XYZ file of C-alpha atoms in Angstrom:
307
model
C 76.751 121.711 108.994
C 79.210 122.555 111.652
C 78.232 122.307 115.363
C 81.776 121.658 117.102
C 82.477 120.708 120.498
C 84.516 123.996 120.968
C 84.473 127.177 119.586
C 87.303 130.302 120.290
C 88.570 133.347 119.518
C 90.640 136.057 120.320
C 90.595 139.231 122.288
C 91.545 142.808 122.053
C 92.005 145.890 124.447
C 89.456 147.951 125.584
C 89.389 151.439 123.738
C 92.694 153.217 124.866
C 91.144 156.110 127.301
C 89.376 152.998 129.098
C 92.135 151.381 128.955
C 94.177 153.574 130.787
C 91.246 154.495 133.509
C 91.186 150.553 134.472
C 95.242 149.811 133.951
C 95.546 153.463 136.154
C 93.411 151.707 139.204
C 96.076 149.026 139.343
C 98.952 151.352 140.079
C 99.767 152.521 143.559
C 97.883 155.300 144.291
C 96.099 155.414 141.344
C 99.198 156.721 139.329
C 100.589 155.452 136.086
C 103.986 156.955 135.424
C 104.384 158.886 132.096
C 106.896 156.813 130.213
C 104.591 153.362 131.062
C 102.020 155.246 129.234
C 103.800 156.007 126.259
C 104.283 151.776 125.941
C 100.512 151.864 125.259
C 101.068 151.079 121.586
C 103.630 148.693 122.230
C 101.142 146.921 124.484
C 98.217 146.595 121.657
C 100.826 145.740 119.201
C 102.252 142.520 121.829
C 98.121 141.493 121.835
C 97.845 141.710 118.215
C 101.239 139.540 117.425
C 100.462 137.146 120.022
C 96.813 136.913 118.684
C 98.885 136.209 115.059
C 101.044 133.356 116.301
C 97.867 131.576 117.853
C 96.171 131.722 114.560
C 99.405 129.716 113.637
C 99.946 127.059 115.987
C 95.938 126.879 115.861
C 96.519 125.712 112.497
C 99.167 122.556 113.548
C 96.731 121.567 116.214
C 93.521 123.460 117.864
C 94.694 122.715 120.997
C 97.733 124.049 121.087
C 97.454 127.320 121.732
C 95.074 128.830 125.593
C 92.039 129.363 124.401
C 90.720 132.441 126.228
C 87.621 132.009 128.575
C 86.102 135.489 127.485
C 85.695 134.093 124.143
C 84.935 130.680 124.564
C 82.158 128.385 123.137
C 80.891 124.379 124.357
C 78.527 122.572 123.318
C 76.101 122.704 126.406
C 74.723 119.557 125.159
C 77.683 117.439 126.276
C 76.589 118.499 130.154
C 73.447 116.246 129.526
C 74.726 113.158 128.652
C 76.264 110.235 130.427
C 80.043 109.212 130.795
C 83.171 112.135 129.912
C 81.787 115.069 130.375
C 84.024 118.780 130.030
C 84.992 120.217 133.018
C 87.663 123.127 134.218
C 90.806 122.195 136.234
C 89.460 122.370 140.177
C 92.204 124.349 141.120
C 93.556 127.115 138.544
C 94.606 126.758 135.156
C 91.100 126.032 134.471
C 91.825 126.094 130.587
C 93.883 123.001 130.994
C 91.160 120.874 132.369
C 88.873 122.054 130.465
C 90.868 121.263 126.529
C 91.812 117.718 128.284
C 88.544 116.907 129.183
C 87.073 118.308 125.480
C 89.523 115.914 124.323
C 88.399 113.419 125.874
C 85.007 114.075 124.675
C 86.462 113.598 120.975
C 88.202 110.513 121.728
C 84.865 109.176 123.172
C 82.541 110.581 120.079
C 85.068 108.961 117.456
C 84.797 105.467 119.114
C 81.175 105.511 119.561
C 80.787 106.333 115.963
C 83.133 104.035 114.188
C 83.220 100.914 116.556
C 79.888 99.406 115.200
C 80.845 100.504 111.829
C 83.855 98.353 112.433
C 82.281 95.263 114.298
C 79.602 94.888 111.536
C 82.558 95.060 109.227
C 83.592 92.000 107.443
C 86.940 91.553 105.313
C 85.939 92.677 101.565
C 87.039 90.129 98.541
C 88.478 92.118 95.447
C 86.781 90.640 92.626
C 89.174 88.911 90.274
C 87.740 89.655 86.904
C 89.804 90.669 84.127
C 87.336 91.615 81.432
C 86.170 95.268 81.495
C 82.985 96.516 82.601
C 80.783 99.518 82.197
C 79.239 99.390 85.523
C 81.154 100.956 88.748
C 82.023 98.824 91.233
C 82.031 100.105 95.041
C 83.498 98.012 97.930
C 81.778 98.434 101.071
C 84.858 99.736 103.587
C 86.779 96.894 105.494
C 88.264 97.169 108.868
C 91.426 98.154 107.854
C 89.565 101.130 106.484
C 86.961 101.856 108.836
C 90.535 101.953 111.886
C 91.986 104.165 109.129
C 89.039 106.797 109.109
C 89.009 106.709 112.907
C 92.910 107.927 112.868
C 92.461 110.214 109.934
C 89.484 111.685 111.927
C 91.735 112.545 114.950
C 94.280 113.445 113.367
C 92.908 115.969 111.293
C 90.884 117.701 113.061
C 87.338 116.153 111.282
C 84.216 114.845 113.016
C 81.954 112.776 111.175
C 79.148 114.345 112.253
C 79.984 117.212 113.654
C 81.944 118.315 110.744
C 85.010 119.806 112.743
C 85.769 118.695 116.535
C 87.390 122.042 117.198
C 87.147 125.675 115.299
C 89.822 127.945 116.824
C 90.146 131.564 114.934
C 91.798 134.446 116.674
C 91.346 136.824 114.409
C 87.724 136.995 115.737
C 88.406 138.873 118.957
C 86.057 140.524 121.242
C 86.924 143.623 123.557
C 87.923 142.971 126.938
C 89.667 144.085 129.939
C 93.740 143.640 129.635
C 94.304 145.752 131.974
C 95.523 143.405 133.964
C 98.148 141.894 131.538
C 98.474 145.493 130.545
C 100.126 146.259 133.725
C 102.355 143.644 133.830
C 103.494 144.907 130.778
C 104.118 148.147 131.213
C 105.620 148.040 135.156
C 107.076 144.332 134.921
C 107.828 144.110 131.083
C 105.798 140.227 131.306
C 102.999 140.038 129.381
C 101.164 137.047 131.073
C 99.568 134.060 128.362
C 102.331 134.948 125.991
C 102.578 131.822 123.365
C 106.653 131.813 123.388
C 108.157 128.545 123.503
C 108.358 128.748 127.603
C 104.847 128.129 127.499
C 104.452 125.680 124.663
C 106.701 123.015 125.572
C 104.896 123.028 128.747
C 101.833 122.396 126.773
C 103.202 119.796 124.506
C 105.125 117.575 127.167
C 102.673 115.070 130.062
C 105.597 116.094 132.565
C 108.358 118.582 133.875
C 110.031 114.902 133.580
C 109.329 114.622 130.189
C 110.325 118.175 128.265
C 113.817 117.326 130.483
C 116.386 117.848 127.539
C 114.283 119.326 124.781
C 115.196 122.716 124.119
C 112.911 124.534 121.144
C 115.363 127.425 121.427
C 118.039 125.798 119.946
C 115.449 124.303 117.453
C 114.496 127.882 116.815
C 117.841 129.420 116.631
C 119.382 127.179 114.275
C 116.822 127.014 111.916
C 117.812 128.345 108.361
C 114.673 129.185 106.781
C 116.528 130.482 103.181
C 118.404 126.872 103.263
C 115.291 125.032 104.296
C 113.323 126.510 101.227
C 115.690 126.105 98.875
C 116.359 122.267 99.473
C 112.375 122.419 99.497
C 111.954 123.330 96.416
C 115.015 121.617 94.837
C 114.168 118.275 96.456
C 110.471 118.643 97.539
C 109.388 117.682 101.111
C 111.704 114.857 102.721
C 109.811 111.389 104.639
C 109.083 111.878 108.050
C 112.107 109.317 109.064
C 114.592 111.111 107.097
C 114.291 114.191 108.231
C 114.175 112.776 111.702
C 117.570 111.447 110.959
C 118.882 114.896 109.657
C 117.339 116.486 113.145
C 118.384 113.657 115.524
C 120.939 116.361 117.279
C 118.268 119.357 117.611
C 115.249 116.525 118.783
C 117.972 115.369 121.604
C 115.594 114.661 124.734
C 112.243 113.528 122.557
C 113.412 110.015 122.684
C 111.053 108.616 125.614
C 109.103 111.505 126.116
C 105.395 111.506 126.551
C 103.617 113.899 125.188
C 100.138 115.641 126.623
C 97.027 113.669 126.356
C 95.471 116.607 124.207
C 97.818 115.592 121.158
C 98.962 111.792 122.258
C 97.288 108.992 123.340
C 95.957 105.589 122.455
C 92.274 105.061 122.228
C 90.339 102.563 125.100
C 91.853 99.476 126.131
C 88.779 98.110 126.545
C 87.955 99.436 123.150
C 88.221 97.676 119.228
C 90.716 100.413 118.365
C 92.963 99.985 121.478
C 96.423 99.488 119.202
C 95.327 102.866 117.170
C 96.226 106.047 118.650
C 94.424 109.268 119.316
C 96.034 112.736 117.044
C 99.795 112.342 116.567
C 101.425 108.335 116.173
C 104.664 108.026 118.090
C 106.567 108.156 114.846
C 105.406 111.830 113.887
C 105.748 113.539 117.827
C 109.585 114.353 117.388
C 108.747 116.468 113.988
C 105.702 117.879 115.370
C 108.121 119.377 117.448
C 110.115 120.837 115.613
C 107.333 122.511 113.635
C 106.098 123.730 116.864
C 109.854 125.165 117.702
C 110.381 127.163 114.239
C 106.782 128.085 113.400
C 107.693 131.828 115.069
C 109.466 132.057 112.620
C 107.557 130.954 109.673
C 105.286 133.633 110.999
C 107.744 136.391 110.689
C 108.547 135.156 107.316
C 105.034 135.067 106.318
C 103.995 138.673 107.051
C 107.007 139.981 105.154
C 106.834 138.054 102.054
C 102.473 137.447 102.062
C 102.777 136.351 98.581
């Protein structure tokens, strides 16, 4: 069964003759030049790739990419308890509000379920027998454990009852009105909730303070994906601290850096689990980011080689 706290999606223009009706009535006098029609196509096909790269960075972590409000699904049932409830931003950028206090919901749902689990816990002896036996032994999960499902749980997305915490898919859109971002597009050349990297450091970082220094641009731009596959394949997937090492020039600026509360943060003080942390340890934050800064590309990659 999955009932998550969240569920999103995508959207998609409105058929093209309404399309041009509403994006028309935005235009002085009710007149759209000729050649800002003729971008039409190029509009649809901005929606579609941006649509594309959410389904990516959806994938590294649900709340990542803006969830759009026209497609957008809580679970009314967390309005009727007590303690963190969701709620929008009070003024503008609802959406961010709204994903921080959902996350907050998690953090709160996770530590209600495993903190008796853990305090009824005791420390499990290994038997020390030797001779063989026919019968299957199974330990009852230790503390150690029990902190260890709590951070898996986070950090991957999994609920333990609700099966998933989060189910983001953009490739389920519904129709709505774009005219809005379509004329942006076509008279400004903007198109407004674009997921370029502008928009996600200012997602990933707590800060202006904190994304001081970090540039995903240059993380993009030098980023050799032939190289990068090769050694891949030739030497498999590197540890976590190594390839830290090899990136320390490119990461310049993550050192001391906080990152947002949707992907960072320790669990309650006050709590059993206040030394574990919430989504992404400390140690992984540097090469989450440099995931975040070359995963355009990946996506580029992907569509022309699908195998």
């Amino acid at each position: 069964m999955l009932r998550p706290l969240m569920i999103a999606g995508g959207y998609r223009p409105q058929q093209r003759d309404r399309l041009i009706v509403m994006t028309t009535a935005r235009y002085p006098n009710n007149i759209m030049p000729a050649a800002h029609q003729q971008k039409l196509d190029a509009f649809e096909a901005a929606i579609r790739e941006d649509m594309a790269t959410r389904v990516r960075y959806a994938a590294l972590d649900p709340m990542l990419p803006y969830a759009p409000e026209p497609n957008l699904f809580i679970d009314g049932t967390l309005l009727l308890g007590e303690g963190t409830r969701p709620a929008f931003s009070p003024n503008g950028a609802e959406y961010e509000g709204l994903s921080s206090s959902l996350v907050a919901c998690n953090k709160a749902e996770l530590e209600a379920y495993f903190t008796p689990r853990f305090e009824e816990a005791e420390e499990v002896a290994v038997p020390m027998n030797r001779r063989p036996t026919q019968e299957s032994l199974i330990l009852p999960p230790d503390r150690e454990e029990i902190a260890s499902q709590l951070e898996i749980a986070s950090q991957t997305n999994r609920h333990p009852w609700r099966g998933i915490a989060f189910l983001l898919d953009f490739t389920m859109t519904v129709e709505t009105d774009l005219s809005r971002l379509a004329y942006s597009y076509l008279s400004q050349n903007k198109l407004p909730q674009l997921h370029n990297l502008s928009y996600l450091v200012t997602r990933l970082f707590q800060t202006r303070g904190d994304k001081k220094g970090v540039k995903l641009s240059n993380i993009r731009t030098s980023f050799d994906y032939e190289a990068a596959m090769a050694a891949a394949k030739e030497k498999g997937f590197e540890p976590v601290g190594e390839f830290l090492m090899r990136h320390k020039q490119e990461l310049v600026g993550m050192e001391g850096a906080r990152f947002s509360d949707y992907f960072a943060q320790r669990f309650s003080e006050q709590g059993v689990f206040a030394d574990r942390h919430y989504n992404l340890p400390p140690s992984h934050q540097a090469a989450f980011t440099h995931q975040v800064a070359i995963e355009p590309e990946l996506t580029k990659r992907r569509r022309m080689n699908p195998a």
